[in-house]
């Protein structure tokens, strides 16, 4: 009886394997992470154009047309339109269409300045991306690294069959490299915070960054850090982006079980690339 009881207790405490439900949820969230980080990268590049350019200017990049103007007599605030037109393939070989709209209240480096980003009929590889970013400069932390509060409200990714992934978050980005230069490509950040939303199957989720996410402007995807998943109807698990390598791989883990997934700018349920 004691041996049987011990076996039952051991079996009950053992974590479930990483199943399809967990993998699907991770795919949904990892895609959301990629698409909104991609928009943030566009924001950073456009901010450099806006701060070093004239009061009104247009710049034709290899893909989008970036238009910048000041609505009043002063240089700030500044309005930016990143226009991808009906579709073009640009940064990281991703197809984008529509517009990203940005307003800068003041210089990026001024404590208290804000940048607001919204989308106008904006698509990435066929998926419509919506939501409002608010980015506020919180000033330097004790390590003298610049810190920004970043929030996303009303985030939604809509696919051709009208299914959606929703997403909202409150985070902080600490710049550990590149902040003081005029080159957006040498920026590196550590990201902390939480997010919540619903998966493609309508399941609610809450995510907690359990070790800071490592973001680099030159990398297609996050390079490191971990996120704890709490998804409706699924045993909690962890998504690990790695230890600093710039690749398209991440690992799911639950107890002793692990499974590798591929990071993408498109959803595997809608593309066969």
mmCIF file of C-alpha atoms in Angstrom:
data_model
loop_
_atom_site.group_PDB
_atom_site.id
_atom_site.type_symbol
_atom_site.label_atom_id
_atom_site.label_comp_id
_atom_site.label_asym_id
_atom_site.label_seq_id
_atom_site.Cartn_x
_atom_site.Cartn_y
_atom_site.Cartn_z
ATOM 1 C CA UNK A 1 0.000 0.000 0.000
ATOM 2 C CA UNK A 2 2.802 2.418 0.913
ATOM 3 C CA UNK A 3 4.623 1.636 -2.323
ATOM 4 C CA UNK A 4 1.433 2.209 -4.321
ATOM 5 C CA UNK A 5 0.736 5.492 -2.492
ATOM 6 C CA UNK A 6 4.273 6.695 -3.228
ATOM 7 C CA UNK A 7 3.849 5.834 -6.901
ATOM 8 C CA UNK A 8 0.561 7.743 -7.088
ATOM 9 C CA UNK A 9 2.067 10.833 -5.412
ATOM 10 C CA UNK A 10 5.061 10.777 -7.748
ATOM 11 C CA UNK A 11 2.803 10.434 -10.792
ATOM 12 C CA UNK A 12 0.571 13.297 -9.645
ATOM 13 C CA UNK A 13 3.501 15.657 -9.091
ATOM 14 C CA UNK A 14 5.091 14.970 -12.468
ATOM 15 C CA UNK A 15 4.528 17.794 -14.985
ATOM 16 C CA UNK A 16 2.609 17.140 -18.183
ATOM 17 C CA UNK A 17 4.703 16.985 -21.364
ATOM 18 C CA UNK A 18 4.870 19.992 -23.682
ATOM 19 C CA UNK A 19 1.807 19.361 -25.845
ATOM 20 C CA UNK A 20 0.238 20.965 -28.913
ATOM 21 C CA UNK A 21 -1.807 23.414 -26.824
ATOM 22 C CA UNK A 22 1.328 24.790 -25.183
ATOM 23 C CA UNK A 23 3.186 24.967 -28.502
ATOM 24 C CA UNK A 24 0.277 26.753 -30.202
ATOM 25 C CA UNK A 25 0.065 29.308 -27.373
ATOM 26 C CA UNK A 26 3.812 29.894 -27.548
ATOM 27 C CA UNK A 27 3.626 30.369 -31.333
ATOM 28 C CA UNK A 28 0.865 32.974 -30.869
ATOM 29 C CA UNK A 29 2.752 34.931 -28.236
ATOM 30 C CA UNK A 30 6.167 34.666 -29.928
ATOM 31 C CA UNK A 31 4.671 36.012 -33.159
ATOM 32 C CA UNK A 32 3.054 38.904 -31.270
ATOM 33 C CA UNK A 33 6.385 39.644 -29.617
ATOM 34 C CA UNK A 34 8.131 39.712 -33.002
ATOM 35 C CA UNK A 35 5.589 41.962 -34.732
ATOM 36 C CA UNK A 36 5.384 44.557 -31.965
ATOM 37 C CA UNK A 37 9.166 44.559 -31.444
ATOM 38 C CA UNK A 38 9.447 45.097 -35.204
ATOM 39 C CA UNK A 39 7.213 48.165 -34.931
ATOM 40 C CA UNK A 40 9.351 49.432 -32.054
ATOM 41 C CA UNK A 41 12.465 49.074 -34.231
ATOM 42 C CA UNK A 42 10.750 51.187 -36.912
ATOM 43 C CA UNK A 43 9.944 53.764 -34.247
ATOM 44 C CA UNK A 44 13.582 54.026 -33.188
ATOM 45 C CA UNK A 45 14.825 54.429 -36.769
ATOM 46 C CA UNK A 46 12.191 57.080 -37.549
ATOM 47 C CA UNK A 47 13.025 58.966 -34.340
ATOM 48 C CA UNK A 48 16.609 59.421 -35.528
ATOM 49 C CA UNK A 49 15.358 60.794 -38.868
ATOM 50 C CA UNK A 50 13.004 63.174 -37.052
ATOM 51 C CA UNK A 51 15.585 64.575 -34.638
ATOM 52 C CA UNK A 52 18.427 65.187 -37.095
ATOM 53 C CA UNK A 53 16.317 66.316 -40.065
ATOM 54 C CA UNK A 54 14.714 69.580 -41.097
ATOM 55 C CA UNK A 55 11.401 70.861 -39.775
ATOM 56 C CA UNK A 56 9.674 69.187 -42.720
ATOM 57 C CA UNK A 57 11.220 66.411 -44.784
ATOM 58 C CA UNK A 58 10.590 63.194 -46.681
ATOM 59 C CA UNK A 59 13.024 60.299 -46.864
ATOM 60 C CA UNK A 60 12.609 57.400 -49.260
ATOM 61 C CA UNK A 61 14.135 54.372 -47.534
ATOM 62 C CA UNK A 62 14.773 51.094 -49.343
ATOM 63 C CA UNK A 63 11.149 50.246 -48.572
ATOM 64 C CA UNK A 64 8.941 52.857 -46.826
ATOM 65 C CA UNK A 65 8.497 56.564 -47.455
ATOM 66 C CA UNK A 66 9.136 58.384 -44.154
ATOM 67 C CA UNK A 67 7.492 61.814 -43.899
ATOM 68 C CA UNK A 68 8.243 64.145 -40.988
ATOM 69 C CA UNK A 69 6.748 67.517 -40.093
ATOM 70 C CA UNK A 70 6.134 69.894 -37.200
ATOM 71 C CA UNK A 71 2.506 71.058 -36.971
ATOM 72 C CA UNK A 72 3.345 74.326 -35.185
ATOM 73 C CA UNK A 73 6.003 77.013 -35.237
ATOM 74 C CA UNK A 74 8.358 75.057 -32.971
ATOM 75 C CA UNK A 75 10.465 72.060 -33.969
ATOM 76 C CA UNK A 76 8.569 69.849 -31.469
ATOM 77 C CA UNK A 77 6.126 68.176 -31.374
ATOM 78 C CA UNK A 78 6.919 66.218 -34.528
ATOM 79 C CA UNK A 79 4.664 63.962 -36.570
ATOM 80 C CA UNK A 80 6.084 61.001 -38.491
ATOM 81 C CA UNK A 81 4.398 58.812 -41.103
ATOM 82 C CA UNK A 82 6.126 55.580 -42.138
ATOM 83 C CA UNK A 83 4.275 54.618 -45.321
ATOM 84 C CA UNK A 84 4.768 51.142 -46.794
ATOM 85 C CA UNK A 85 2.152 51.745 -49.475
ATOM 86 C CA UNK A 86 0.363 48.700 -50.859
ATOM 87 C CA UNK A 87 3.238 46.468 -49.791
ATOM 88 C CA UNK A 88 7.010 46.219 -49.936
ATOM 89 C CA UNK A 89 9.655 43.910 -48.554
ATOM 90 C CA UNK A 90 12.096 45.706 -46.269
ATOM 91 C CA UNK A 91 13.737 45.328 -42.865
ATOM 92 C CA UNK A 92 14.562 41.667 -42.089
ATOM 93 C CA UNK A 93 12.992 40.639 -45.445
ATOM 94 C CA UNK A 94 9.476 41.110 -44.063
ATOM 95 C CA UNK A 95 6.563 42.236 -46.237
ATOM 96 C CA UNK A 96 4.725 45.235 -44.771
ATOM 97 C CA UNK A 97 1.936 47.478 -46.033
ATOM 98 C CA UNK A 98 -0.030 50.417 -44.674
ATOM 99 C CA UNK A 99 1.252 53.076 -42.305
ATOM 100 C CA UNK A 100 2.843 53.523 -38.899
ATOM 101 C CA UNK A 101 2.007 56.909 -37.339
ATOM 102 C CA UNK A 102 4.244 58.449 -34.659
ATOM 103 C CA UNK A 103 4.100 61.648 -32.597
ATOM 104 C CA UNK A 104 7.135 62.909 -30.649
ATOM 105 C CA UNK A 105 6.431 65.375 -27.827
ATOM 106 C CA UNK A 106 10.115 66.269 -27.495
ATOM 107 C CA UNK A 107 13.645 64.942 -27.952
ATOM 108 C CA UNK A 108 14.021 61.237 -27.229
ATOM 109 C CA UNK A 109 16.761 61.971 -24.690
ATOM 110 C CA UNK A 110 14.699 64.376 -22.572
ATOM 111 C CA UNK A 111 13.300 62.895 -19.355
ATOM 112 C CA UNK A 112 9.510 62.971 -19.488
ATOM 113 C CA UNK A 113 9.252 63.145 -23.278
ATOM 114 C CA UNK A 114 6.711 60.844 -24.901
ATOM 115 C CA UNK A 115 6.354 59.081 -28.210
ATOM 116 C CA UNK A 116 2.984 57.730 -29.349
ATOM 117 C CA UNK A 117 2.762 55.093 -32.096
ATOM 118 C CA UNK A 118 -0.402 53.905 -33.841
ATOM 119 C CA UNK A 119 -1.164 51.890 -36.991
ATOM 120 C CA UNK A 120 -3.191 52.787 -40.078
ATOM 121 C CA UNK A 121 -4.324 49.722 -42.061
ATOM 122 C CA UNK A 122 -0.930 48.173 -41.281
ATOM 123 C CA UNK A 123 -0.141 44.572 -42.270
ATOM 124 C CA UNK A 124 2.879 42.333 -41.740
ATOM 125 C CA UNK A 125 3.052 39.239 -43.959
ATOM 126 C CA UNK A 126 -0.718 39.363 -44.408
ATOM 127 C CA UNK A 127 -1.669 39.861 -40.740
ATOM 128 C CA UNK A 128 -3.245 43.155 -39.672
ATOM 129 C CA UNK A 129 -1.535 44.779 -36.682
ATOM 130 C CA UNK A 130 -3.343 47.270 -34.407
ATOM 131 C CA UNK A 131 -2.789 48.992 -31.078
ATOM 132 C CA UNK A 132 -1.299 52.090 -29.456
ATOM 133 C CA UNK A 133 2.237 52.290 -28.108
ATOM 134 C CA UNK A 134 3.111 54.906 -25.486
ATOM 135 C CA UNK A 135 6.829 55.361 -24.747
ATOM 136 C CA UNK A 136 7.988 57.687 -21.945
ATOM 137 C CA UNK A 137 11.577 58.563 -21.054
ATOM 138 C CA UNK A 138 11.951 57.847 -17.323
ATOM 139 C CA UNK A 139 15.521 59.149 -17.188
ATOM 140 C CA UNK A 140 18.637 57.284 -16.073
ATOM 141 C CA UNK A 141 18.597 54.477 -13.492
ATOM 142 C CA UNK A 142 21.271 54.055 -10.757
ATOM 143 C CA UNK A 143 23.555 52.447 -13.369
ATOM 144 C CA UNK A 144 23.133 55.595 -15.503
ATOM 145 C CA UNK A 145 21.370 53.627 -18.213
ATOM 146 C CA UNK A 146 18.402 55.304 -19.908
ATOM 147 C CA UNK A 147 15.072 53.674 -19.047
ATOM 148 C CA UNK A 148 11.815 53.971 -20.982
ATOM 149 C CA UNK A 149 8.316 52.959 -19.871
ATOM 150 C CA UNK A 150 6.595 51.234 -22.804
ATOM 151 C CA UNK A 151 2.916 50.303 -22.840
ATOM 152 C CA UNK A 152 0.732 48.723 -25.508
ATOM 153 C CA UNK A 153 -3.042 49.230 -25.391
ATOM 154 C CA UNK A 154 -5.585 47.618 -27.687
ATOM 155 C CA UNK A 155 -3.056 45.352 -29.357
ATOM 156 C CA UNK A 156 -4.665 43.030 -31.895
ATOM 157 C CA UNK A 157 -3.358 40.865 -34.729
ATOM 158 C CA UNK A 158 -6.022 39.773 -37.233
ATOM 159 C CA UNK A 159 -5.487 36.930 -39.703
ATOM 160 C CA UNK A 160 -7.157 36.300 -43.097
ATOM 161 C CA UNK A 161 -9.845 34.074 -41.548
ATOM 162 C CA UNK A 162 -10.722 36.874 -39.055
ATOM 163 C CA UNK A 163 -9.243 35.029 -36.059
ATOM 164 C CA UNK A 164 -7.317 37.306 -33.718
ATOM 165 C CA UNK A 165 -4.587 37.399 -31.101
ATOM 166 C CA UNK A 166 -4.975 40.226 -28.574
ATOM 167 C CA UNK A 167 -2.214 41.734 -26.480
ATOM 168 C CA UNK A 168 -1.572 44.479 -23.933
ATOM 169 C CA UNK A 169 1.508 45.120 -21.811
ATOM 170 C CA UNK A 170 3.359 47.441 -19.470
ATOM 171 C CA UNK A 171 7.130 47.181 -19.640
ATOM 172 C CA UNK A 172 10.406 48.940 -19.116
ATOM 173 C CA UNK A 173 13.304 49.064 -21.589
ATOM 174 C CA UNK A 174 16.761 49.689 -20.171
ATOM 175 C CA UNK A 175 19.331 50.681 -22.788
ATOM 176 C CA UNK A 176 22.609 48.893 -22.120
ATOM 177 C CA UNK A 177 24.312 49.917 -25.388
ATOM 178 C CA UNK A 178 23.969 52.444 -28.199
ATOM 179 C CA UNK A 179 21.677 54.945 -26.497
ATOM 180 C CA UNK A 180 23.986 57.956 -26.757
ATOM 181 C CA UNK A 181 24.716 57.596 -30.476
ATOM 182 C CA UNK A 182 22.800 58.711 -33.550
ATOM 183 C CA UNK A 183 23.005 55.183 -34.925
ATOM 184 C CA UNK A 184 19.793 53.190 -34.233
ATOM 185 C CA UNK A 185 21.501 49.925 -35.211
ATOM 186 C CA UNK A 186 23.807 49.760 -32.187
ATOM 187 C CA UNK A 187 20.950 49.912 -29.651
ATOM 188 C CA UNK A 188 20.565 47.091 -27.141
ATOM 189 C CA UNK A 189 17.938 46.837 -24.398
ATOM 190 C CA UNK A 190 16.898 44.728 -21.449
ATOM 191 C CA UNK A 191 13.109 44.391 -21.231
ATOM 192 C CA UNK A 192 11.098 43.649 -18.066
ATOM 193 C CA UNK A 193 7.381 43.642 -17.273
ATOM 194 C CA UNK A 194 4.127 41.773 -17.873
ATOM 195 C CA UNK A 195 1.584 41.291 -20.660
ATOM 196 C CA UNK A 196 -1.847 39.756 -21.120
ATOM 197 C CA UNK A 197 -4.322 38.954 -23.861
ATOM 198 C CA UNK A 198 -5.990 36.114 -25.732
ATOM 199 C CA UNK A 199 -4.591 33.428 -28.024
ATOM 200 C CA UNK A 200 -5.785 32.502 -31.504
ATOM 201 C CA UNK A 201 -8.122 29.952 -29.850
ATOM 202 C CA UNK A 202 -9.613 32.598 -27.548
ATOM 203 C CA UNK A 203 -7.794 31.439 -24.403
ATOM 204 C CA UNK A 204 -6.749 34.163 -21.969
ATOM 205 C CA UNK A 205 -3.078 34.395 -21.035
ATOM 206 C CA UNK A 206 -0.857 36.291 -18.630
ATOM 207 C CA UNK A 207 2.881 36.501 -19.231
ATOM 208 C CA UNK A 208 5.594 37.493 -16.782
ATOM 209 C CA UNK A 209 9.162 38.203 -17.869
ATOM 210 C CA UNK A 210 11.113 36.077 -15.381
ATOM 211 C CA UNK A 211 14.552 37.102 -16.632
ATOM 212 C CA UNK A 212 15.086 40.249 -18.745
ATOM 213 C CA UNK A 213 14.497 39.867 -22.462
ATOM 214 C CA UNK A 214 17.531 40.810 -24.556
ATOM 215 C CA UNK A 215 16.661 43.019 -27.528
ATOM 216 C CA UNK A 216 19.176 44.131 -30.169
ATOM 217 C CA UNK A 217 18.367 46.352 -33.153
ATOM 218 C CA UNK A 218 20.468 44.184 -35.464
ATOM 219 C CA UNK A 219 18.773 40.892 -34.550
ATOM 220 C CA UNK A 220 15.552 39.646 -36.129
ATOM 221 C CA UNK A 221 14.284 38.200 -32.849
ATOM 222 C CA UNK A 222 14.921 38.479 -29.125
ATOM 223 C CA UNK A 223 18.339 37.091 -28.202
ATOM 224 C CA UNK A 224 17.717 35.956 -24.630
ATOM 225 C CA UNK A 225 15.557 36.026 -21.525
ATOM 226 C CA UNK A 226 12.610 33.991 -20.276
ATOM 227 C CA UNK A 227 8.850 34.438 -20.086
ATOM 228 C CA UNK A 228 6.556 32.531 -17.735
ATOM 229 C CA UNK A 229 3.247 31.506 -19.376
ATOM 230 C CA UNK A 230 -0.066 31.215 -17.551
ATOM 231 C CA UNK A 231 -2.639 30.222 -20.215
ATOM 232 C CA UNK A 232 -6.261 29.295 -19.571
ATOM 233 C CA UNK A 233 -6.642 25.507 -19.450
ATOM 234 C CA UNK A 234 -2.920 24.779 -19.828
ATOM 235 C CA UNK A 235 -0.353 23.908 -17.171
ATOM 236 C CA UNK A 236 2.138 26.816 -16.803
ATOM 237 C CA UNK A 237 5.354 26.661 -18.800
ATOM 238 C CA UNK A 238 8.366 28.832 -19.690
ATOM 239 C CA UNK A 239 9.553 30.249 -23.004
ATOM 240 C CA UNK A 240 13.336 30.692 -23.136
ATOM 241 C CA UNK A 241 14.844 32.849 -25.901
ATOM 242 C CA UNK A 242 18.373 31.639 -25.191
ATOM 243 C CA UNK A 243 21.610 33.068 -23.823
ATOM 244 C CA UNK A 244 22.421 35.894 -26.235
ATOM 245 C CA UNK A 245 22.717 34.175 -29.620
ATOM 246 C CA UNK A 246 21.014 35.919 -32.538
ATOM 247 C CA UNK A 247 18.982 33.066 -34.009
ATOM 248 C CA UNK A 248 15.406 32.026 -34.702
ATOM 249 C CA UNK A 249 15.185 29.373 -31.995
ATOM 250 C CA UNK A 250 13.549 29.318 -28.570
ATOM 251 C CA UNK A 251 12.793 26.580 -26.057
ATOM 252 C CA UNK A 252 9.635 25.682 -24.141
ATOM 253 C CA UNK A 253 10.038 23.978 -20.784
ATOM 254 C CA UNK A 254 7.788 22.515 -18.109
ATOM 255 C CA UNK A 255 9.437 20.547 -15.350
ATOM 256 C CA UNK A 256 11.884 18.171 -17.017
ATOM 257 C CA UNK A 257 10.188 18.452 -20.407
ATOM 258 C CA UNK A 258 11.597 20.729 -23.143
ATOM 259 C CA UNK A 259 10.692 21.457 -26.759
ATOM 260 C CA UNK A 260 12.350 23.702 -29.333
ATOM 261 C CA UNK A 261 10.269 26.101 -31.457
ATOM 262 C CA UNK A 262 11.114 28.328 -34.417
ATOM 263 C CA UNK A 263 10.518 32.089 -34.231
ATOM 264 C CA UNK A 264 8.849 33.705 -37.250
ATOM 265 C CA UNK A 265 7.276 36.872 -38.650
ATOM 266 C CA UNK A 266 4.349 34.792 -39.891
ATOM 267 C CA UNK A 267 2.039 32.327 -38.165
ATOM 268 C CA UNK A 268 2.606 28.627 -38.987
ATOM 269 C CA UNK A 269 -1.151 28.054 -39.228
ATOM 270 C CA UNK A 270 -1.428 30.475 -42.149
ATOM 271 C CA UNK A 271 1.828 30.018 -44.048
ATOM 272 C CA UNK A 272 3.790 27.043 -45.299
ATOM 273 C CA UNK A 273 7.116 28.866 -45.709
#
